């Protein structure tokens, strides 16, 4: 553990100073693509216009014999394009793999100035972040970078969950954490055999009403990920970094995908992964607050004046704590609306109606 006095000191001579605040730019969807897949790569310039974050994936879902092609593809795409405000991230291979060292050396030295965030999979504890932190500082110095790269951890091992608070605070580079339900299920020896989402077998049942134990008993499916998402959100909030839901593998089931994303949004996550183009609009819809919620939040803020005391609005008591929640929603809406005239108009129209 570094002394608090040294926490913001660069970890290599010539490396840029770490950031003091994580930039909070929209990241409602982290769109995954395989940079070595020519069909997907061809779609990237168009997709970049629709997403907040574009992520060149080098890890799982890229075949072992395509790892070098994926890495080279990402270098070529980054060099050939300027994605404007759309952030460019990568997910490197896991720290115990034969590819990760070359991933980091190549990407930072070749396109370090184009990358915003490096996602590190299968993080077990702060030691993994410390390793990446120092290596990145050395590579940034070698590449002459002036802006430090940020690090995003995937929460997808049982020990990662046990250590999530220390992971979140392990380095000033820590930008955020995503839940990785697929690897986490495997690591925990869960019996789910799917990528994220719920499971019909994970349920509670109402009490029996008579002799027949099978009659008239309603069941309610439960959320397998509630505990982990909530714990991840707390760890991130405590350290001023951003929490995300990860993959939803049933691409066809756009309805359940929206539900899973919305649960994460309501619990505090700022975004989720999109694995297929069809999931981009789902994430955009869910992680942009609804116009009616924005209108309500603005109304509460307006009526609460200096934010203290208690008032009744439409029969509901509001006080310091509810106005703080409303500010979260209103500030997010303002940040998103600043770059999206359609969203800005929807928020303003709903607010006008609510305020009369
Ligand atoms: C499980 C834990 C994890 O680690 S999740 C993160 C790792 N997984 C990934 O990154 C998966 C990314 N997505 C994919 O590989 C594909 O979307 C999968 C799921 C395999 C489906 O592909 P496919 O069967 O081609 O779908 P499709 O025929 O509906 O595709 C239509 C056109 O769209 C393209 N496409 C597909 N996915 C993407 C994407 N993520 N980004 C950009 N383009 C994509 C396809 O290539 C296809 O293009 P075309 O119309 O044939 O030219
Ligand atoms: O990498 C993501 C996961 O769910 O595993
Ligand atoms: Mg994984």
XYZ file of C-alpha atoms and ligand atoms in Angstrom:
414
model
C 0.000 0.000 0.000
C 1.451 3.374 -1.041
C 1.659 6.111 1.553
C -1.193 8.589 1.086
C 1.504 11.251 0.589
C 2.816 9.427 -2.507
C -0.515 8.364 -3.940
C -0.500 10.971 -6.716
C 3.210 10.763 -7.548
C 4.065 9.332 -11.012
C 5.350 5.733 -10.748
C 8.143 6.192 -13.306
C 10.490 9.023 -14.219
C 8.978 10.909 -17.148
C 5.466 9.511 -16.731
C 2.594 12.018 -16.622
C 1.131 12.953 -13.239
C -1.932 10.863 -12.335
C -5.340 12.540 -12.486
C -6.881 13.806 -9.224
C -10.485 13.374 -10.407
C -11.870 10.741 -12.745
C -13.349 12.506 -15.779
C -17.116 11.973 -15.750
C -17.964 11.879 -19.444
C -20.960 9.905 -20.757
C -20.261 6.165 -20.841
C -23.743 4.688 -21.062
C -22.570 1.918 -23.355
C -19.124 0.391 -23.694
C -19.398 -1.109 -27.167
C -17.282 -4.231 -27.636
C -15.847 -5.193 -31.007
C -13.166 -7.613 -32.172
C -10.601 -5.457 -33.994
C -9.312 -8.516 -35.877
C -12.749 -9.271 -37.328
C -12.894 -7.436 -40.656
C -16.687 -7.259 -40.787
C -16.928 -5.751 -37.317
C -13.975 -3.445 -37.847
C -15.604 -2.081 -41.019
C -18.625 -1.023 -38.958
C -16.556 0.791 -36.328
C -16.454 4.318 -37.865
C -20.275 4.362 -38.102
C -20.804 2.762 -34.696
C -18.432 5.325 -33.162
C -20.974 8.056 -33.975
C -23.642 6.284 -31.901
C -21.779 5.147 -28.799
C -20.136 6.820 -25.822
C -17.295 4.287 -25.604
C -15.811 2.035 -28.261
C -13.796 -0.881 -26.862
C -11.386 -2.984 -28.895
C -11.559 -6.360 -27.194
C -8.462 -8.548 -27.153
C -9.495 -11.014 -24.414
C -12.259 -13.632 -24.201
C -14.344 -14.030 -27.388
C -11.156 -13.588 -29.452
C -9.757 -16.963 -30.480
C -6.201 -17.818 -29.339
C -5.003 -17.902 -32.946
C -6.505 -14.424 -33.587
C -4.955 -12.577 -30.597
C -2.136 -10.986 -32.611
C -4.558 -10.038 -35.393
C -6.892 -8.378 -32.885
C -4.026 -6.385 -31.357
C -2.688 -5.306 -34.760
C -6.243 -4.486 -35.899
C -6.776 -2.176 -32.943
C -3.504 -0.358 -33.607
C -4.501 0.139 -37.260
C -8.037 1.323 -36.410
C -6.811 3.786 -33.788
C -4.192 5.226 -36.128
C -6.609 5.554 -39.036
C -9.509 7.220 -37.194
C -10.312 10.207 -35.060
C -13.368 9.270 -33.023
C -13.961 12.791 -31.682
C -15.736 12.752 -28.327
C -16.244 8.983 -28.428
C -13.786 7.407 -26.042
C -11.543 4.551 -27.200
C -10.913 1.797 -24.679
C -9.350 -1.629 -24.912
C -9.724 -4.838 -22.932
C -6.334 -6.534 -22.722
C -5.791 -10.214 -22.024
C -5.672 -11.436 -18.452
C -2.512 -10.880 -16.422
C -1.666 -14.605 -16.340
C -1.969 -15.002 -20.128
C 0.883 -15.217 -22.659
C -0.476 -12.163 -24.536
C -0.948 -9.391 -21.993
C 2.639 -8.119 -21.875
C 2.707 -7.604 -25.645
C -0.807 -6.125 -25.500
C 0.301 -3.436 -23.064
C 3.702 -2.723 -24.599
C 2.309 -2.494 -28.135
C -0.837 -0.536 -27.367
C 0.710 2.040 -25.070
C 3.736 2.702 -27.242
C 1.845 2.661 -30.572
C -1.538 4.229 -29.736
C -1.273 5.350 -26.105
C -2.226 8.887 -27.147
C -5.492 7.594 -28.689
C -6.569 5.339 -25.812
C -8.515 6.595 -22.812
C -8.965 3.519 -20.637
C -7.447 0.041 -20.362
C -9.841 -2.586 -19.069
C -8.116 -5.304 -17.067
C -9.974 -8.628 -16.752
C -10.039 -11.123 -13.871
C -8.620 -8.708 -11.289
C -8.115 -10.571 -7.998
C -6.916 -7.807 -5.705
C -5.028 -4.512 -5.429
C -1.762 -6.302 -6.362
C -3.005 -6.732 -9.947
C -3.757 -3.017 -10.269
C -0.378 -2.122 -8.723
C 1.397 -4.260 -11.339
C -0.461 -2.616 -14.231
C -0.048 0.839 -12.669
C 3.756 0.681 -12.580
C 4.054 -0.926 -16.000
C 1.809 1.717 -17.553
C 3.906 4.468 -15.990
C 7.074 2.978 -17.510
C 5.439 2.638 -20.908
C 3.902 6.123 -20.791
C 7.368 7.526 -20.079
C 8.858 5.544 -22.970
C 6.092 6.721 -25.324
C 6.336 10.339 -24.141
C 2.643 10.464 -23.256
C 1.383 13.598 -21.549
C -2.032 12.262 -20.476
C -2.130 9.286 -18.088
C -4.038 6.197 -19.150
C -6.858 5.145 -16.862
C -7.592 1.612 -15.679
C -10.927 -0.194 -15.462
C -11.179 -3.513 -13.596
C -13.612 -6.321 -14.336
C -15.157 -7.780 -11.190
C -15.331 -11.406 -12.207
C -13.533 -13.549 -9.654
C -14.633 -14.526 -6.172
C -11.460 -12.999 -4.709
C -12.030 -9.831 -6.731
C -15.432 -9.459 -5.077
C -13.926 -10.138 -1.636
C -11.326 -7.397 -2.348
C -13.467 -4.971 -4.342
C -12.975 -2.010 -2.006
C -9.156 -2.238 -2.144
C -9.290 -2.689 -5.943
C -11.400 0.458 -6.332
C -8.878 2.487 -4.330
C -5.669 0.839 -5.561
C -4.506 3.628 -7.884
C -5.453 7.134 -8.999
C -5.753 5.558 -12.464
C -8.817 3.567 -11.395
C -11.653 4.852 -13.612
C -14.284 2.256 -12.836
C -15.337 -1.354 -12.387
C -17.650 -3.568 -14.469
C -19.469 -6.625 -13.217
C -18.402 -9.668 -15.265
C -21.214 -12.111 -14.505
C -19.994 -14.897 -16.809
C -16.513 -15.394 -15.371
C -17.755 -14.570 -11.886
C -20.344 -17.356 -12.120
C -17.591 -19.788 -13.137
C -15.235 -18.574 -10.408
C -17.960 -18.975 -7.774
C -18.964 -22.402 -9.146
C -22.484 -21.121 -9.737
C -24.649 -23.450 -11.863
C -26.028 -20.928 -14.323
C -24.454 -21.763 -17.767
C -25.286 -18.333 -19.282
C -23.837 -14.813 -19.729
C -25.493 -12.473 -17.234
C -29.190 -11.896 -16.644
C -31.464 -13.907 -14.387
C -32.231 -17.604 -14.040
C -35.740 -19.077 -13.769
C -34.595 -21.466 -11.037
C -33.486 -18.680 -8.683
C -36.782 -17.807 -7.037
C -38.867 -17.515 -3.902
C -42.373 -19.026 -3.527
C -45.353 -17.950 -1.469
C -46.506 -20.187 1.407
C -48.869 -23.132 0.730
C -52.547 -22.303 1.038
C -53.783 -25.880 1.672
C -52.804 -29.528 1.652
C -51.664 -29.464 -1.966
C -48.154 -27.974 -1.905
C -48.199 -27.380 -5.645
C -51.432 -25.376 -5.838
C -51.848 -21.587 -5.880
C -48.311 -20.645 -4.962
C -46.888 -17.699 -6.829
C -43.159 -17.692 -7.513
C -40.996 -14.615 -8.000
C -37.705 -14.817 -9.863
C -34.877 -13.132 -7.924
C -31.903 -11.136 -9.151
C -28.722 -13.233 -9.065
C -26.528 -10.127 -9.295
C -28.105 -7.803 -6.754
C -25.552 -8.358 -3.995
C -22.517 -8.023 -6.252
C -23.756 -4.966 -8.143
C -24.703 -3.210 -4.896
C -21.333 -4.002 -3.327
C -19.483 -2.842 -6.441
C -21.484 0.413 -6.499
C -20.581 1.124 -2.863
C -16.886 0.419 -3.473
C -16.878 2.707 -6.523
C -18.815 5.512 -4.827
C -16.477 5.341 -1.824
C -13.467 5.887 -4.118
C -15.022 8.343 -6.597
C -14.920 5.953 -9.567
C -17.675 4.633 -11.860
C -19.607 1.320 -11.704
C -20.972 -0.552 -14.763
C -23.000 -3.654 -15.495
C -21.107 -5.914 -17.969
C -22.398 -8.316 -20.640
C -25.904 -9.595 -21.327
C -25.363 -12.607 -23.566
C -28.885 -13.322 -24.816
C -28.647 -10.881 -27.716
C -32.135 -11.834 -28.995
C -33.835 -11.085 -25.652
C -33.846 -7.315 -25.848
C -36.579 -7.133 -23.201
C -34.669 -8.929 -20.436
C -31.507 -7.055 -21.448
C -33.328 -3.772 -20.837
C -34.525 -5.040 -17.432
C -31.015 -6.089 -16.393
C -29.549 -2.764 -17.509
C -32.301 -0.834 -15.699
C -31.711 -2.688 -12.424
C -28.061 -1.663 -12.677
C -28.986 1.946 -13.536
C -31.337 2.223 -10.560
C -28.708 0.776 -8.224
C -26.152 3.389 -9.306
C -24.352 2.084 -12.398
C -23.562 4.610 -15.140
C -23.521 2.215 -18.090
C -23.301 -1.343 -19.417
C -21.541 -3.245 -22.187
C -23.075 -3.582 -25.637
C -21.926 -6.778 -27.337
C -24.019 -6.383 -30.471
C -25.304 -3.281 -32.297
C -28.847 -4.069 -31.092
C -27.816 -3.443 -27.478
C -26.542 0.101 -28.119
C -29.958 1.773 -28.148
C -31.084 -0.261 -25.134
C -28.183 1.094 -23.087
C -28.739 4.622 -24.380
C -32.409 4.498 -23.411
C -31.841 2.991 -19.969
C -28.801 4.989 -18.852
C -30.261 8.341 -19.954
C -32.757 9.323 -17.239
C -36.401 9.330 -18.422
C -37.780 12.821 -19.266
C -40.529 12.428 -16.616
C -37.907 11.663 -13.923
C -35.805 14.646 -15.015
C -38.866 16.919 -14.915
C -39.726 15.698 -11.413
C -36.130 16.127 -10.221
C -36.001 19.690 -11.573
C -39.325 20.472 -9.928
C -38.152 19.231 -6.521
C -34.897 21.202 -6.845
C -36.823 24.361 -7.799
C -39.277 24.034 -4.927
C -36.655 23.143 -2.332
C -34.932 26.536 -2.623
C -31.631 26.333 -0.723
C -32.087 22.558 -0.411
C -32.862 22.486 3.315
C -36.093 22.007 5.240
C -39.094 19.947 4.177
C -41.839 20.582 1.629
C -44.793 18.599 0.274
C -44.917 18.184 -3.493
C -47.859 16.254 -4.979
C -48.465 14.640 -1.587
C -44.856 13.478 -1.152
C -42.491 14.790 1.515
C -39.195 16.160 0.179
C -36.167 17.157 2.236
C -32.376 17.490 2.056
C -31.907 13.797 1.166
C -34.470 13.619 -1.622
C -33.217 16.850 -3.194
C -29.728 15.297 -3.279
C -31.124 12.319 -5.207
C -32.879 14.700 -7.550
C -29.608 16.540 -8.165
C -27.961 13.257 -9.226
C -30.653 12.766 -11.865
C -30.766 16.424 -12.962
C -26.964 16.732 -13.231
C -26.724 13.535 -15.268
C -29.509 14.804 -17.535
C -27.740 18.163 -18.026
C -24.431 16.441 -18.849
C -26.055 14.153 -21.426
C -28.258 16.909 -22.889
C -25.215 19.147 -23.452
C -24.197 16.908 -26.382
C -27.617 15.669 -27.482
C -30.138 18.279 -28.705
C -32.917 15.660 -29.007
C -32.519 14.612 -25.388
C -32.261 18.270 -24.306
C -35.568 19.053 -26.057
C -37.291 16.011 -24.470
C -36.080 17.034 -20.992
C -37.127 20.671 -21.468
C -40.570 19.760 -22.823
C -41.257 17.416 -19.882
C -40.007 20.031 -17.402
C -42.215 22.737 -18.904
C -45.233 20.484 -18.534
C -44.359 19.535 -14.940
C -43.655 23.087 -13.790
C -46.791 24.387 -15.545
C -19.053 -13.393 -21.760
C -18.100 -12.535 -21.164
C -17.464 -11.537 -22.076
O -16.289 -11.396 -22.061
S -18.502 -10.609 -23.056
C -17.395 -9.656 -24.045
C -16.758 -10.443 -25.150
N -17.668 -10.715 -26.221
C -17.757 -9.916 -27.274
O -17.054 -8.930 -27.388
C -18.771 -10.298 -28.309
C -18.933 -9.210 -29.346
N -19.985 -9.550 -30.247
C -19.885 -10.530 -31.151
O -18.878 -11.214 -31.286
C -21.073 -10.725 -32.049
O -21.985 -9.676 -31.915
C -21.838 -12.059 -31.806
C -22.458 -12.072 -30.426
C -20.907 -13.273 -31.967
C -22.968 -12.141 -32.843
O -22.374 -11.944 -34.104
P -23.153 -12.263 -35.442
O -23.684 -13.667 -35.379
O -22.285 -11.916 -36.591
O -24.390 -11.274 -35.322
P -25.259 -10.674 -36.487
O -25.303 -11.601 -37.666
O -26.571 -10.292 -35.914
O -24.475 -9.358 -36.891
C -24.980 -8.431 -37.805
C -23.844 -7.600 -38.341
O -23.316 -6.825 -37.263
C -21.927 -7.101 -37.085
N -21.649 -7.109 -35.645
C -22.037 -8.016 -34.750
N -21.612 -7.677 -33.539
C -20.924 -6.529 -33.686
C -20.241 -5.683 -32.780
N -20.138 -5.999 -31.478
N -19.687 -4.555 -33.254
C -19.748 -4.251 -34.566
N -20.380 -5.032 -35.481
C -20.960 -6.141 -35.041
C -21.697 -8.473 -37.725
O -20.371 -8.612 -38.128
C -22.680 -8.431 -38.881
O -22.080 -7.710 -39.933
P -22.526 -7.940 -41.473
O -23.911 -7.371 -41.577
O -22.490 -9.432 -41.711
O -21.524 -7.178 -42.278
O -15.991 -10.554 -18.973
C -17.121 -10.594 -18.594
C -17.728 -11.701 -17.964
O -18.924 -11.642 -17.680
O -17.003 -12.686 -17.741
Mg -14.922 -12.323 -18.353
